[in-house]
CSV table of N, CA and C in Angstrom, one decimal:
chain,number,residue,atom,x,y,z
A,1,MET,N,-104.9,-30.1,-173.6
A,1,MET,CA,-105.4,-28.8,-173.1
A,1,MET,C,-104.4,-28.2,-172.1
A,2,SER,N,-104.1,-26.9,-172.3
A,2,SER,CA,-103.2,-26.2,-171.4
A,2,SER,C,-103.8,-24.9,-170.9
A,3,LEU,N,-103.3,-24.5,-169.8
A,3,LEU,CA,-103.8,-23.2,-169.2
A,3,LEU,C,-102.6,-22.4,-168.9
A,4,THR,N,-102.7,-21.1,-169.0
A,4,THR,CA,-101.7,-20.1,-168.7
A,4,THR,C,-101.9,-19.4,-167.3
A,5,ALA,N,-100.9,-18.7,-166.9
A,5,ALA,CA,-101.1,-17.9,-165.7
A,5,ALA,C,-102.2,-16.9,-165.9
A,6,GLU,N,-102.3,-16.4,-167.1
A,6,GLU,CA,-103.4,-15.4,-167.4
A,6,GLU,C,-104.8,-16.1,-167.2
A,7,ASP,N,-104.9,-17.4,-167.7
A,7,ASP,CA,-106.1,-18.1,-167.6
A,7,ASP,C,-106.6,-18.3,-166.2
A,8,ILE,N,-105.7,-18.6,-165.3
A,8,ILE,CA,-106.0,-18.9,-163.9
A,8,ILE,C,-105.9,-17.8,-163.0
A,9,GLY,N,-105.3,-16.7,-163.4
A,9,GLY,CA,-105.3,-15.5,-162.6
A,9,GLY,C,-104.2,-15.5,-161.6
A,10,SER,N,-103.2,-16.3,-161.7
A,10,SER,CA,-102.1,-16.4,-160.8
A,10,SER,C,-101.0,-17.2,-161.4
A,11,PRO,N,-99.7,-17.0,-160.9
A,11,PRO,CA,-98.6,-17.7,-161.5
A,11,PRO,C,-98.7,-19.2,-161.4
A,12,LEU,N,-98.2,-19.9,-162.5
A,12,LEU,CA,-98.2,-21.4,-162.4
A,12,LEU,C,-97.1,-21.8,-161.4
A,13,GLY,N,-97.3,-22.9,-160.8
A,13,GLY,CA,-96.3,-23.5,-159.9
A,13,GLY,C,-95.1,-23.9,-160.7
A,14,GLU,N,-93.9,-23.8,-160.1
A,14,GLU,CA,-92.6,-24.2,-160.7
A,14,GLU,C,-92.7,-25.6,-161.2
A,15,ARG,N,-93.3,-26.5,-160.4
A,15,ARG,CA,-93.4,-27.9,-160.8
A,15,ARG,C,-94.8,-28.4,-161.2
A,16,ALA,N,-95.8,-27.8,-160.5
A,16,ALA,CA,-97.2,-28.2,-160.8
A,16,ALA,C,-98.1,-27.1,-160.2
A,17,THR,N,-99.4,-27.2,-160.7
A,17,THR,CA,-100.4,-26.3,-160.2
A,17,THR,C,-101.7,-27.0,-160.0
A,18,LEU,N,-102.3,-26.8,-158.8
A,18,LEU,CA,-103.6,-27.4,-158.5
A,18,LEU,C,-104.6,-26.3,-158.7
A,19,VAL,N,-105.5,-26.5,-159.7
A,19,VAL,CA,-106.5,-25.5,-160.1
A,19,VAL,C,-107.9,-26.0,-159.6
A,20,GLN,N,-108.5,-25.2,-158.8
A,20,GLN,CA,-109.8,-25.6,-158.2
A,20,GLN,C,-110.9,-24.6,-158.7
A,21,PHE,N,-111.9,-25.2,-159.3
A,21,PHE,CA,-113.1,-24.4,-159.7
A,21,PHE,C,-114.1,-24.6,-158.6
A,22,SER,N,-114.6,-23.4,-158.0
A,22,SER,CA,-115.5,-23.4,-156.9
A,22,SER,C,-116.7,-22.4,-157.2
A,23,THR,N,-117.7,-22.5,-156.4
A,23,THR,CA,-118.8,-21.5,-156.3
A,23,THR,C,-119.0,-21.1,-154.9
A,24,ALA,N,-119.6,-20.0,-154.7
A,24,ALA,CA,-119.8,-19.3,-153.4
A,24,ALA,C,-120.4,-20.2,-152.4
A,25,PHE,N,-121.5,-20.9,-152.8
A,25,PHE,CA,-122.3,-21.7,-151.8
A,25,PHE,C,-122.0,-23.2,-151.7
A,26,CYS,N,-120.8,-23.6,-152.3
A,26,CYS,CA,-120.4,-25.0,-152.4
A,26,CYS,C,-119.7,-25.4,-151.1
A,27,GLN,N,-120.3,-26.2,-150.3
A,27,GLN,CA,-119.7,-26.7,-149.0
A,27,GLN,C,-118.5,-27.5,-149.3
A,28,PRO,N,-118.5,-28.5,-150.2
A,28,PRO,CA,-117.3,-29.3,-150.5
A,28,PRO,C,-116.1,-28.5,-151.0
A,29,CYS,N,-116.4,-27.3,-151.6
A,29,CYS,CA,-115.4,-26.4,-152.1
A,29,CYS,C,-114.5,-25.9,-151.0
A,30,ARG,N,-115.0,-25.7,-149.8
A,30,ARG,CA,-114.3,-25.2,-148.7
A,30,ARG,C,-113.3,-26.2,-148.2
A,31,ALA,N,-113.8,-27.5,-148.1
A,31,ALA,CA,-112.9,-28.6,-147.6
A,31,ALA,C,-111.8,-28.8,-148.7
A,32,THR,N,-112.2,-28.7,-150.0
A,32,THR,CA,-111.3,-28.9,-151.1
A,32,THR,C,-110.2,-27.9,-151.0
A,33,ARG,N,-110.5,-26.6,-150.7
A,33,ARG,CA,-109.6,-25.5,-150.6
A,33,ARG,C,-108.5,-25.9,-149.5
A,34,ARG,N,-109.0,-26.4,-148.4
A,34,ARG,CA,-108.1,-26.7,-147.3
A,34,ARG,C,-107.1,-27.8,-147.7
A,35,VAL,N,-107.7,-28.9,-148.3
A,35,VAL,CA,-106.8,-30.0,-148.8
A,35,VAL,C,-105.8,-29.5,-149.8
A,36,LEU,N,-106.2,-28.8,-150.8
A,36,LEU,CA,-105.2,-28.3,-151.8
A,36,LEU,C,-104.2,-27.3,-151.3
A,37,THR,N,-104.6,-26.5,-150.4
A,37,THR,CA,-103.7,-25.5,-149.7
A,37,THR,C,-102.6,-26.3,-148.9
A,38,GLU,N,-103.1,-27.3,-148.2
A,38,GLU,CA,-102.1,-28.1,-147.4
A,38,GLU,C,-101.1,-28.8,-148.3
A,39,VAL,N,-101.6,-29.5,-149.3
A,39,VAL,CA,-100.8,-30.2,-150.2
A,39,VAL,C,-99.8,-29.3,-150.9
A,40,ALA,N,-100.2,-28.1,-151.4
A,40,ALA,CA,-99.4,-27.1,-152.1
A,40,ALA,C,-98.3,-26.7,-151.1
A,41,ALA,N,-98.6,-26.5,-149.8
A,41,ALA,CA,-97.6,-26.1,-148.8
A,41,ALA,C,-96.6,-27.2,-148.6
A,42,MET,N,-97.0,-28.5,-148.7
A,42,MET,CA,-96.1,-29.6,-148.4
A,42,MET,C,-95.2,-29.9,-149.5
A,43,VAL,N,-95.6,-29.7,-150.7
A,43,VAL,CA,-94.8,-30.1,-151.9
A,43,VAL,C,-94.1,-28.8,-152.5
A,44,GLU,N,-92.8,-28.8,-152.5
A,44,GLU,CA,-92.1,-27.6,-153.1
A,44,GLU,C,-92.4,-27.4,-154.6
A,45,GLY,N,-92.6,-26.2,-154.9
A,45,GLY,CA,-92.8,-25.9,-156.3
A,45,GLY,C,-94.3,-26.1,-156.8
A,46,VAL,N,-95.2,-26.3,-155.9
A,46,VAL,CA,-96.6,-26.6,-156.3
A,46,VAL,C,-97.4,-25.4,-155.8
A,47,ALA,N,-98.2,-24.8,-156.8
A,47,ALA,CA,-99.1,-23.7,-156.5
A,47,ALA,C,-100.6,-24.2,-156.5
A,48,HIS,N,-101.4,-23.5,-155.7
A,48,HIS,CA,-102.8,-23.7,-155.7
A,48,HIS,C,-103.6,-22.5,-156.2
A,49,ALA,N,-104.4,-22.6,-157.1
A,49,ALA,CA,-105.2,-21.5,-157.6
A,49,ALA,C,-106.7,-21.8,-157.6
A,50,GLU,N,-107.5,-21.0,-157.0
A,50,GLU,CA,-108.9,-21.2,-156.9
A,50,GLU,C,-109.6,-20.2,-157.9
A,51,ILE,N,-110.5,-20.8,-158.7
A,51,ILE,CA,-111.2,-19.9,-159.7
A,51,ILE,C,-112.7,-20.0,-159.3
A,52,ASP,N,-113.3,-18.8,-159.3
A,52,ASP,CA,-114.8,-18.7,-159.1
A,52,ASP,C,-115.5,-19.1,-160.4
A,53,ALA,N,-116.1,-20.2,-160.5
A,53,ALA,CA,-116.7,-20.7,-161.7
A,53,ALA,C,-117.7,-19.8,-162.3
A,54,GLU,N,-118.5,-19.1,-161.4
A,54,GLU,CA,-119.5,-18.2,-161.9
A,54,GLU,C,-119.0,-17.0,-162.6
A,55,SER,N,-117.8,-16.5,-162.2
A,55,SER,CA,-117.2,-15.3,-162.8
A,55,SER,C,-116.3,-15.7,-164.0
A,56,ARG,N,-116.0,-16.9,-164.2
A,56,ARG,CA,-115.2,-17.4,-165.3
A,56,ARG,C,-115.9,-18.4,-166.2
A,57,LEU,N,-117.1,-18.0,-166.6
A,57,LEU,CA,-117.9,-19.0,-167.4
A,57,LEU,C,-117.2,-19.3,-168.8
A,58,ASP,N,-116.4,-18.4,-169.3
A,58,ASP,CA,-115.6,-18.7,-170.5
A,58,ASP,C,-114.7,-19.9,-170.3
A,59,LEU,N,-114.0,-19.9,-169.2
A,59,LEU,CA,-113.1,-21.0,-168.9
A,59,LEU,C,-113.8,-22.3,-168.5
A,60,VAL,N,-114.9,-22.1,-167.8
A,60,VAL,CA,-115.8,-23.3,-167.4
A,60,VAL,C,-116.2,-24.0,-168.7
A,61,ARG,N,-116.7,-23.2,-169.7
A,61,ARG,CA,-117.2,-23.8,-170.9
A,61,ARG,C,-116.1,-24.4,-171.7
A,62,ARG,N,-115.0,-23.7,-171.8
A,62,ARG,CA,-113.8,-24.2,-172.6
A,62,ARG,C,-113.3,-25.5,-172.0
A,63,LEU,N,-113.3,-25.7,-170.7
A,63,LEU,CA,-112.8,-26.9,-170.1
A,63,LEU,C,-113.9,-27.9,-169.8
A,64,GLY,N,-115.2,-27.6,-170.0
A,64,GLY,CA,-116.3,-28.5,-169.8
A,64,GLY,C,-116.5,-28.9,-168.3
A,65,ILE,N,-116.3,-27.8,-167.5
A,65,ILE,CA,-116.5,-28.0,-166.0
A,65,ILE,C,-118.0,-28.1,-165.8
A,66,MET,N,-118.5,-29.2,-165.2
A,66,MET,CA,-119.9,-29.5,-165.0
A,66,MET,C,-120.4,-29.3,-163.6
A,67,ARG,N,-119.5,-29.4,-162.6
A,67,ARG,CA,-119.8,-29.2,-161.2
A,67,ARG,C,-118.7,-28.7,-160.4
A,68,THR,N,-119.0,-28.2,-159.2
A,68,THR,CA,-117.9,-27.8,-158.3
A,68,THR,C,-118.0,-28.6,-157.0
A,69,PRO,N,-116.8,-28.9,-156.4
A,69,PRO,CA,-115.5,-28.5,-156.9
A,69,PRO,C,-115.0,-29.4,-158.0
A,70,THR,N,-114.3,-28.9,-159.0
A,70,THR,CA,-113.6,-29.6,-159.9
A,70,THR,C,-112.1,-29.2,-159.8
A,71,VAL,N,-111.2,-30.2,-159.7
A,71,VAL,CA,-109.8,-29.9,-159.6
A,71,VAL,C,-109.0,-30.4,-160.8
A,72,LEU,N,-108.2,-29.5,-161.3
A,72,LEU,CA,-107.3,-29.9,-162.4
A,72,LEU,C,-105.9,-29.9,-161.9
A,73,VAL,N,-105.1,-30.8,-162.3
A,73,VAL,CA,-103.6,-30.8,-162.0
A,73,VAL,C,-102.9,-30.5,-163.3
A,74,LEU,N,-102.1,-29.4,-163.2
A,74,LEU,CA,-101.3,-28.9,-164.3
A,74,LEU,C,-99.9,-29.3,-164.1
A,75,ASP,N,-99.2,-29.6,-165.2
A,75,ASP,CA,-97.7,-29.8,-165.1
A,75,ASP,C,-97.1,-28.4,-165.1
A,76,ALA,N,-95.7,-28.4,-165.1
A,76,ALA,CA,-95.0,-27.1,-165.0
A,76,ALA,C,-95.3,-26.2,-166.2
A,77,ARG,N,-95.7,-26.8,-167.4
A,77,ARG,CA,-96.0,-26.0,-168.6
A,77,ARG,C,-97.5,-25.7,-168.7
A,78,GLY,N,-98.3,-26.1,-167.7
A,78,GLY,CA,-99.7,-25.7,-167.7
A,78,GLY,C,-100.6,-26.7,-168.4
A,79,ARG,N,-100.1,-27.9,-168.8
A,79,ARG,CA,-100.9,-28.9,-169.4
A,79,ARG,C,-101.7,-29.6,-168.3
A,80,VAL,N,-103.0,-29.9,-168.6
A,80,VAL,CA,-103.8,-30.6,-167.7
A,80,VAL,C,-103.4,-32.1,-167.7
A,81,THR,N,-103.0,-32.6,-166.6
A,81,THR,CA,-102.6,-34.0,-166.5
A,81,THR,C,-103.6,-34.9,-165.8
A,82,ARG,N,-104.4,-34.3,-164.9
A,82,ARG,CA,-105.4,-35.0,-164.2
A,82,ARG,C,-106.6,-34.1,-163.9
A,83,ARG,N,-107.7,-34.7,-163.8
A,83,ARG,CA,-109.0,-33.9,-163.5
A,83,ARG,C,-109.9,-34.8,-162.7
A,84,ALA,N,-110.5,-34.2,-161.7
A,84,ALA,CA,-111.4,-34.9,-160.8
A,84,ALA,C,-112.5,-33.9,-160.3
A,85,SER,N,-113.7,-34.4,-160.2
A,85,SER,CA,-114.7,-33.5,-159.6
A,85,SER,C,-115.2,-34.1,-158.2
A,86,GLY,N,-115.7,-33.3,-157.4
A,86,GLY,CA,-116.0,-33.7,-156.0
A,86,GLY,C,-114.8,-33.4,-155.1
A,87,GLN,N,-115.1,-33.6,-153.8
A,87,GLN,CA,-114.1,-33.3,-152.8
A,87,GLN,C,-113.0,-34.4,-152.8
A,88,PRO,N,-111.7,-34.0,-153.1
A,88,PRO,CA,-110.7,-35.0,-153.2
A,88,PRO,C,-110.1,-35.4,-151.8
A,89,ARG,N,-109.6,-36.6,-151.8
A,89,ARG,CA,-108.8,-37.0,-150.6
A,89,ARG,C,-107.4,-36.5,-150.7
A,90,LYS,N,-106.8,-36.2,-149.6
A,90,LYS,CA,-105.4,-35.7,-149.6
A,90,LYS,C,-104.5,-36.7,-150.3
A,91,ALA,N,-104.6,-37.9,-150.0
A,91,ALA,CA,-103.7,-39.0,-150.5
A,91,ALA,C,-103.9,-39.0,-152.1
A,92,ASP,N,-105.1,-38.8,-152.6
A,92,ASP,CA,-105.3,-38.9,-154.0
A,92,ASP,C,-104.7,-37.7,-154.7
A,93,VAL,N,-104.7,-36.5,-154.1
A,93,VAL,CA,-104.1,-35.3,-154.6
A,93,VAL,C,-102.6,-35.5,-154.7
A,94,ILE,N,-102.0,-36.0,-153.6
A,94,ILE,CA,-100.6,-36.3,-153.5
A,94,ILE,C,-100.2,-37.3,-154.6
A,95,ALA,N,-101.0,-38.3,-154.8
A,95,ALA,CA,-100.7,-39.3,-155.8
A,95,ALA,C,-100.7,-38.7,-157.2
A,96,ALA,N,-101.7,-37.9,-157.5
A,96,ALA,CA,-101.9,-37.2,-158.8
A,96,ALA,C,-100.7,-36.3,-159.0
A,97,LEU,N,-100.2,-35.6,-158.0
A,97,LEU,CA,-99.1,-34.8,-158.2
A,97,LEU,C,-97.8,-35.6,-158.5
A,98,GLY,N,-97.7,-36.7,-157.8
A,98,GLY,CA,-96.5,-37.6,-157.9
A,98,GLY,C,-96.4,-38.0,-159.4
A,99,SER,N,-97.5,-38.3,-160.0
A,99,SER,CA,-97.4,-38.8,-161.4
A,99,SER,C,-97.3,-37.6,-162.4
A,100,THR,N,-97.4,-36.4,-161.9
A,100,THR,CA,-97.3,-35.2,-162.8
A,100,THR,C,-96.0,-34.5,-162.7
A,101,ILE,N,-95.4,-34.4,-161.5
A,101,ILE,CA,-94.2,-33.7,-161.3
A,101,ILE,C,-93.0,-34.4,-162.0
A,102,ASP,N,-92.2,-33.7,-162.7
A,102,ASP,CA,-91.0,-34.2,-163.4
A,102,ASP,C,-90.1,-34.7,-162.3
A,103,PRO,N,-89.5,-35.9,-162.4
A,103,PRO,CA,-88.6,-36.3,-161.3
A,103,PRO,C,-87.3,-35.5,-161.4
């Protein structure tokens, strides 16, 4: 499964993209946003895109998103390499990126 910049509504990262599906009243989504924004700022060439699940039901259905937050890690070509739901730990996000980014 791959996603494009058009799918996520923002450019893909040069090396990887962290895609977060959120909803307006989701408390863990706010904390997830902070973690992913911090990691994207730390790792060169990594972008963070947040998608409002309620306004993108087409994408939610296509990807089988069942809860928020759900985070997808995309490689430089937009292929989904990792997927997790719930609030991630910063160390886990960094590890997922490490296994996704081309050396």
